[in-house]
Amino acid sequence: MAEFKLTREFVDHIKQKIEIKDEIRILEDIQDLHPADIADLYRELDLEEAKYLYLIADDETAADVITELDEDERRRLLSALPSEVIAKRYIDKMESDDAADVLGEMEEDRQQEVLSHMEDVKSAGDIADLLNYDEDTAGGLMGKELIKVKESWNVTICLRSMRRQGEELDEVYYVYVVDNDGILKGTLSLKRLLLSPTTRTVKDIYNENVIAVNANVPAEEVSAIMERYDLVALPVVDSIGRLLGRITIDDVVDVIREEAEKDYQLASGITDDVESSDNVWSHTKARMPWLFIGLMGGILSSMVVSQYEGLIGLNPQISFFMGLIAAMGGNTGMQSSAIIVQSLASGNSGLDSTSGKLLKELAVGVVNAAVLSSVIFGYNLIKGSDQALTYTVSIAMFSVILIASLFGTFIPLALKRINIDPAVATGPFVTTLNDILGMLIYFTIGTFCYSIFL
Amino acid sequence: MAEFKLTREFVDHIKQKIEIKDEIRILEDIQDLHPADIADLYRELDLEEAKYLYLIADDETAADVITELDEDERRRLLSALPSEVIAKRYIDKMESDDAADVLGEMEEDRQQEVLSHMEDVKSAGDIADLLNYDEDTAGGLMGKELIKVKESWNVTICLRSMRRQGEELDEVYYVYVVDNDGILKGTLSLKRLLLSPTTRTVKDIYNENVIAVNANVPAEEVSAIMERYDLVALPVVDSIGRLLGRITIDDVVDVIREEAEKDYQLASGITDDVESSDNVWSHTKARMPWLFIGLMGGILSSMVVSQYEGLIGLNPQISFFMGLIAAMGGNTGMQSSAIIVQSLASGNSGLDSTSGKLLKELAVGVVNAAVLSSVIFGYNLIKGSDQALTYTVSIAMFSVILIASLFGTFIPLALKRINIDPAVATGPFVTTLNDILGMLIYFTIGTFCYSIFL
């Protein structure tokens, strides 16, 4: 199967075939596509076209495609279908973690209705269990499908039991070893099983060094552990160590990307996960609040500057460098915050204490401040700006860079301590605060310098 | 094995044991740690202490820890060791992709020397092959360790051959099926193999729908494919389809994180991958260039503003809102760019054309611009600002938001087309351009309004 690239031609072709209800041709065209590719195709269809495609697709494919859709697209489609169809045609065919995710997006009444229509009572029970976990925890990420064997079994019994347990599973990466109470003891790799004589006991060949997490561990921590230890699957246990389920790397890759993107979004002033293909209203909703904060900050900053109307009227040159001072404060603060935010996120912040980090930032800040304020001092000298302005700009820049570095380091660390996402510190809110502070410093120093030199 | 958290106490304890050369105690303390945890410990030791720890550790552990270290730490340690020790104790024990990564960081002479000391000539050849690929391509990510079977074999022959091939592998997730010319035909899951009668032929049970990439496909594309199709391993082929190696998800998770972090770093004005634990000099080097761009931009912007010295001298109030206008332009532009950059990175940019995207941004821009400039108009009315200022600020804000939205959308798309990383558009360079443009618009409108109303 080659990689597939959705084209406008292909979409138009399918739309046309849907219009004339050419079922066979459509099924031929999509039969070799991966569900992720079919989901892309759905995004380009209107609701009626999408429904038609759903009705003609086989249940397995339809269930996979539903899993691949974005939340709002899935909701739009499922709300148009009766609970019984959803239960029997789709939910029954999904892995338990995907099924719980899809059901978790519905109203509680609807969830009950769908679950009551499921034919496989055991899976319905598994899904109901999974719905109890917060979606941002290990319990919310895990699936119930796994193969477990007892430590007392031999390889032959193991293989026989695995054949039975494995029938409904897509892929098997690890076999979990439990004792008679269901407590997780370790893992058995398929490779090890294939290489061992059939009379060996599981006890002798399994790997005891298994990393497991409790069901209430936050999703971020799950992704950090799997990334750090290069795991493809991670078992989840309850408080006394009984095996509850497993988390697979593909679900965690999504968490890792979302985490990293969230930081970037906060830094750029976007709430929620808007994509360029979303509508104008979603964009406005995600972006307006931050712009409003910027507006309020700008008004506050205008109030600060208005206190110095007299100074500016007499020496309009002082206003030339307002933008420079504000920008340098903003840039420096953002850099310092971003470095701390990334270290906190990757867990690579080392053993330095808060005061150690502030001291290092102070050192970096002094170097940057000294170099840059010397350059601007030289510039004003060569340009022949008056003495008061030359000193005001350089001293203010030195102070602003230093203060912004310290603020930029301190704020994310403080936010982290009170359990607020430290990435907020790189967003418009703190940049705006930096602007206001910058203007206050600039004009305070300006007032002082102009009173000395003039 | 529980999850491990490095503490200052543990580091001090190990340092103390190293000082008195208490080999046995140290080995007992670290024997249950994962190599990633031992690598953390190394980061806190000085070179002499680290070397001692290396000498007493077993080869397998030492090789794993070397793989986990950061590039500069690894280089520091390896430069202190003779080529023969590196070859026999470490490189021989690594997977081929890790070995090629480690060797790739050395001078070419040193590479040759290390390879010539390797005992396993076949692995040395594999590693030499891998060194030919660019590290940012599929070839650079792949490893040579894999299990392949011929489509004509039956299950019994398969299992026997797999036992032999699998001896040196850590984990096996897929078995690759090839024809007599070594051309990749498909995959065989271990589960399928376990569930099939021993007399079946591979031809009847393997999965033909295999996704593979060519060795020169860029790393970003590899990560996009593996993420999109939820793959744990991806086979790599040459131009005629012969199987060359495989890429595992753990290596790609690093690529995904690095990609996402790079965007964030570019947006915050940081080059390279500095971490809070790096030294002052690395920080200055990574941050100064961007601050310098900001400085140059600020000077340019001061030149623009200085053209309006007369206007400001007569009406100092106009300077109160300079910061607001600059900030709104910066925030809007950054939002628009960030949305485009993320859509491009995730491949979710849909089928909209460039002009379609610009039109949507124009719509979002008009809504935001209209709301925010009305608010500031109201504010200035209530505050009793003079008419000229009230109109200047509102009209300028409307224009700046609109223009910044369009610029913010257009620039990353244009950069992408000329093969420059579009994330550059969210960084200080474009923010600075936005500032300058904002001032030009503000004072042009100001000059006009003041000439009408006064």
mmCIF file of N, CA and C in Angstrom, chain A residues 15 53 55 92 165 203 225-226 316 324 398 401 404 442:
data_model
loop_
_atom_site.group_PDB
_atom_site.id
_atom_site.type_symbol
_atom_site.label_atom_id
_atom_site.label_comp_id
_atom_site.label_asym_id
_atom_site.label_seq_id
_atom_site.Cartn_x
_atom_site.Cartn_y
_atom_site.Cartn_z
ATOM 1 N N LYS A 15 -17.711 12.563 -4.770
ATOM 2 C CA LYS A 15 -18.968 13.317 -4.625
ATOM 3 C C LYS A 15 -19.911 12.996 -5.789
ATOM 4 N N LEU A 53 -22.075 7.464 2.556
ATOM 5 C CA LEU A 53 -20.833 6.700 2.560
ATOM 6 C C LEU A 53 -20.802 5.754 3.758
ATOM 7 N N LEU A 55 -23.376 4.417 5.281
ATOM 8 C CA LEU A 55 -24.332 3.314 5.153
ATOM 9 C C LEU A 55 -23.804 2.210 4.262
ATOM 10 N N ASP A 92 -19.327 -1.793 19.078
ATOM 11 C CA ASP A 92 -18.959 -3.201 19.238
ATOM 12 C C ASP A 92 -17.676 -3.565 18.502
ATOM 13 N N GLN A 165 -7.116 -15.930 23.846
ATOM 14 C CA GLN A 165 -7.251 -14.531 24.243
ATOM 15 C C GLN A 165 -6.991 -13.576 23.083
ATOM 16 N N LYS A 203 7.362 -18.523 34.956
ATOM 17 C CA LYS A 203 8.141 -17.998 36.071
ATOM 18 C C LYS A 203 9.630 -17.841 35.722
ATOM 19 N N ILE A 225 6.874 9.056 30.896
ATOM 20 C CA ILE A 225 7.452 7.742 31.229
ATOM 21 C C ILE A 225 7.671 6.905 29.964
ATOM 22 N N MET A 226 6.656 6.874 29.084
ATOM 23 C CA MET A 226 6.792 6.040 27.886
ATOM 24 C C MET A 226 7.886 6.564 26.966
ATOM 25 N N PRO A 316 10.056 65.363 22.269
ATOM 26 C CA PRO A 316 9.376 64.295 21.519
ATOM 27 C C PRO A 316 10.300 63.131 21.145
ATOM 28 N N LEU A 324 11.193 50.280 20.938
ATOM 29 C CA LEU A 324 12.390 49.476 21.133
ATOM 30 C C LEU A 324 12.432 48.895 22.545
ATOM 31 N N PHE A 398 19.126 48.428 29.698
ATOM 32 C CA PHE A 398 19.829 47.545 30.620
ATOM 33 C C PHE A 398 18.870 47.032 31.704
ATOM 34 N N ILE A 401 15.942 44.661 30.270
ATOM 35 C CA ILE A 401 16.382 43.307 29.915
ATOM 36 C C ILE A 401 16.613 42.469 31.173
ATOM 37 N N ALA A 404 13.194 41.805 32.909
ATOM 38 C CA ALA A 404 12.367 40.880 32.126
ATOM 39 C C ALA A 404 12.920 39.455 32.205
ATOM 40 N N TYR A 442 11.156 53.046 31.674
ATOM 41 C CA TYR A 442 11.722 53.959 30.678
ATOM 42 C C TYR A 442 11.465 55.416 31.055
#
